[in-house]
Amino acid sequence: MGTINAYRIHLVFLILLSSKSVFAGGFEAHKQNLQNMVVSISDIEAEIKNLIHHKRSEHDREAQKKVMKEIEEKHKKLIEAYKTYNDEVNHVKFRHPEQGDDGERTYTILKPRTLEQIENDVGLEGKLDRVKRKMEAQYNQSPPPPKSKKEELAEKKKIEERPPERIILRK
């Protein structure tokens, strides 16, 4: 009778250790899990961008509505993926601190982007913004801001108000 109870205790103990809620795993397992989550997030974003391209090229309203529903479903999956990623980051940050690590760990929280932000990235404005950021980074100087119409008119008036130079002819 005593050996049966001992086996039961060992069996319960093994089940508890193997359950995910009690045994969280090491930092390396979590690190790999975080990397996989980042890849899945980028895959979902790529799918959304492809669907946006498809929606823009489609001319039929019904087909556009179907594609838009797909985009909304993918966006819900994307928000859920961001949530699970951020939960995992918080778990790693607080449950697996840097005990004796030589390297420094950095934890980044990802914020989910709206559909409008993703659509802007896909469109012409997004491409222009990326080129502008690249130009500013490379040349370390931003272009001068465009002048307003008032400034342009003021400059033209200054030029017009200057008295003409006198030409003197001598023999």
C-alpha positions as a Python dict, from the first residue, in 0.01 Angstrom:
ca = {
    (1, 'M'): (0, 0, 0),
    (2, 'G'): (286, 238, 82),
    (3, 'T'): (463, 170, -247),
    (4, 'I'): (145, 241, -444),
    (5, 'N'): (110, 581, -275),
    (6, 'A'): (478, 653, -346),
    (7, 'Y'): (425, 572, -714),
    (8, 'R'): (120, 798, -722),
    (9, 'I'): (315, 1081, -565),
    (10, 'H'): (597, 1036, -818),
    (11, 'L'): (348, 1022, -1104),
    (12, 'V'): (172, 1341, -991),
    (13, 'F'): (510, 1511, -944),
    (14, 'L'): (620, 1415, -1297),
    (15, 'I'): (293, 1538, -1446),
    (16, 'L'): (327, 1869, -1264),
    (17, 'L'): (685, 1914, -1383),
    (18, 'S'): (597, 1839, -1743),
    (19, 'S'): (299, 2076, -1751),
    (20, 'K'): (364, 2407, -1922),
    (21, 'S'): (219, 2626, -1647),
    (22, 'V'): (456, 2499, -1378),
    (23, 'F'): (767, 2422, -1582),
    (24, 'A'): (833, 2724, -1799),
    (25, 'G'): (1153, 2604, -1964),
    (26, 'G'): (1491, 2771, -1988),
    (27, 'F'): (1582, 3105, -2132),
    (28, 'E'): (1716, 2955, -2455),
    (29, 'A'): (1382, 2786, -2524),
    (30, 'H'): (1203, 3116, -2468),
    (31, 'K'): (1455, 3298, -2686),
    (32, 'Q'): (1389, 3055, -2970),
    (33, 'N'): (1015, 3090, -2913),
    (34, 'L'): (1043, 3471, -2936),
    (35, 'Q'): (1237, 3445, -3262),
    (36, 'N'): (970, 3214, -3405),
    (37, 'M'): (701, 3459, -3301),
    (38, 'V'): (880, 3749, -3474),
    (39, 'V'): (900, 3542, -3792),
    (40, 'S'): (530, 3457, -3774),
    (41, 'I'): (442, 3825, -3717),
    (42, 'S'): (644, 3929, -4022),
    (43, 'D'): (481, 3651, -4227),
    (44, 'I'): (133, 3769, -4132),
    (45, 'E'): (225, 4129, -4220),
    (46, 'A'): (359, 4014, -4557),
    (47, 'E'): (32, 3829, -4623),
    (48, 'I'): (-165, 4143, -4534),
    (49, 'K'): (49, 4352, -4771),
    (50, 'N'): (-7, 4100, -5052),
    (51, 'L'): (-382, 4113, -4989),
    (52, 'I'): (-370, 4494, -4998),
    (53, 'H'): (-195, 4480, -5337),
    (54, 'H'): (-459, 4234, -5456),
    (55, 'K'): (-740, 4460, -5327),
    (56, 'R'): (-597, 4763, -5509),
    (57, 'S'): (-563, 4574, -5836),
    (58, 'E'): (-917, 4431, -5814),
    (59, 'H'): (-1190, 4631, -5989),
    (60, 'D'): (-1496, 4431, -5884),
    (61, 'R'): (-1663, 4561, -5565),
    (62, 'E'): (-1767, 4215, -5443),
    (63, 'A'): (-1416, 4079, -5485),
    (64, 'Q'): (-1278, 4382, -5300),
    (65, 'K'): (-1518, 4316, -5011),
    (66, 'K'): (-1405, 3953, -4991),
    (67, 'V'): (-1041, 4057, -4990),
    (68, 'M'): (-1115, 4321, -4726),
    (69, 'K'): (-1273, 4055, -4502),
    (70, 'E'): (-961, 3841, -4545),
    (71, 'I'): (-746, 4141, -4454),
    (72, 'E'): (-951, 4202, -4140),
    (73, 'E'): (-920, 3835, -4037),
    (74, 'K'): (-544, 3844, -4092),
    (75, 'H'): (-524, 4168, -3894),
    (76, 'K'): (-702, 4002, -3601),
    (77, 'K'): (-447, 3719, -3620),
    (78, 'L'): (-170, 3979, -3630),
    (79, 'I'): (-298, 4155, -3318),
    (80, 'E'): (-322, 3819, -3139),
    (81, 'A'): (34, 3733, -3246),
    (82, 'Y'): (158, 4067, -3110),
    (83, 'K'): (-25, 3999, -2783),
    (84, 'T'): (129, 3652, -2741),
    (85, 'Y'): (473, 3790, -2828),
    (86, 'N'): (446, 4068, -2570),
    (87, 'D'): (318, 3821, -2308),
    (88, 'E'): (618, 3599, -2377),
    (89, 'V'): (856, 3898, -2349),
    (90, 'N'): (704, 3991, -2014),
    (91, 'H'): (732, 3630, -1897),
    (92, 'V'): (1099, 3611, -1994),
    (93, 'K'): (1175, 3951, -1845),
    (94, 'F'): (1029, 3874, -1504),
    (95, 'R'): (1059, 3495, -1473),
    (96, 'H'): (1405, 3448, -1623),
    (97, 'P'): (1621, 3738, -1503),
    (98, 'E'): (1987, 3766, -1597),
    (99, 'Q'): (2127, 3557, -1313),
    (100, 'G'): (2500, 3544, -1381),
    (101, 'D'): (2477, 3627, -1752),
    (102, 'D'): (2775, 3804, -1906),
    (103, 'G'): (2577, 3938, -2202),
    (104, 'E'): (2319, 4208, -2171),
    (105, 'R'): (1962, 4117, -2258),
    (106, 'T'): (1732, 4359, -2431),
    (107, 'Y'): (1357, 4322, -2432),
    (108, 'T'): (1152, 4498, -2696),
    (109, 'I'): (777, 4531, -2679),
    (110, 'L'): (615, 4537, -3022),
    (111, 'K'): (313, 4756, -3081),
    (112, 'P'): (52, 4632, -3328),
    (113, 'R'): (3, 4852, -3631),
    (114, 'T'): (-333, 4954, -3768),
    (115, 'L'): (-450, 4859, -4115),
    (116, 'E'): (-410, 5221, -4225),
    (117, 'Q'): (-43, 5218, -4125),
    (118, 'I'): (16, 4896, -4315),
    (119, 'E'): (-167, 5032, -4623),
    (120, 'N'): (46, 5347, -4611),
    (121, 'D'): (360, 5132, -4609),
    (122, 'V'): (241, 4953, -4920),
    (123, 'G'): (141, 5266, -5110),
    (124, 'L'): (343, 5533, -5283),
    (125, 'E'): (360, 5754, -4974),
    (126, 'G'): (522, 5474, -4775),
    (127, 'K'): (785, 5426, -5043),
    (128, 'L'): (856, 5800, -5054),
    (129, 'D'): (885, 5813, -4675),
    (130, 'R'): (1135, 5524, -4678),
    (131, 'V'): (1343, 5695, -4948),
    (132, 'K'): (1335, 6022, -4752),
    (133, 'R'): (1449, 5849, -4430),
    (134, 'K'): (1728, 5673, -4620),
    (135, 'M'): (1840, 6001, -4779),
    (136, 'E'): (1840, 6179, -4442),
    (137, 'A'): (2037, 5896, -4283),
    (138, 'Q'): (2293, 5883, -4561),
    (139, 'Y'): (2350, 6255, -4609),
    (140, 'N'): (2278, 6348, -4247),
    (141, 'Q'): (2086, 6655, -4356),
    (142, 'S'): (1717, 6703, -4415),
    (143, 'P'): (1600, 6901, -4717),
    (144, 'P'): (1475, 7253, -4647),
    (145, 'P'): (1103, 7269, -4578),
    (146, 'P'): (889, 7388, -4868),
    (147, 'K'): (811, 7758, -4865),
    (148, 'S'): (458, 7872, -4818),
    (149, 'K'): (287, 8085, -5080),
    (150, 'K'): (307, 8389, -4853),
    (151, 'E'): (685, 8358, -4832),
    (152, 'E'): (713, 8320, -5209),
    (153, 'L'): (497, 8628, -5268),
    (154, 'A'): (700, 8829, -5016),
    (155, 'E'): (1023, 8738, -5197),
    (156, 'K'): (873, 8838, -5534),
    (157, 'K'): (761, 9173, -5392),
    (158, 'K'): (1109, 9242, -5256),
    (159, 'I'): (1255, 9177, -5598),
    (160, 'E'): (994, 9397, -5769),
    (161, 'E'): (1030, 9682, -5516),
    (162, 'R'): (1399, 9729, -5585),
    (163, 'P'): (1449, 10037, -5792),
    (164, 'P'): (1596, 9965, -6131),
    (165, 'E'): (1959, 10049, -6172),
    (166, 'R'): (2022, 10371, -6361),
    (167, 'I'): (2216, 10349, -6674),
    (168, 'I'): (2417, 10657, -6751),
    (169, 'L'): (2547, 10703, -7101),
    (170, 'R'): (2843, 10931, -7155),
    (171, 'K'): (3018, 11044, -7462),
}
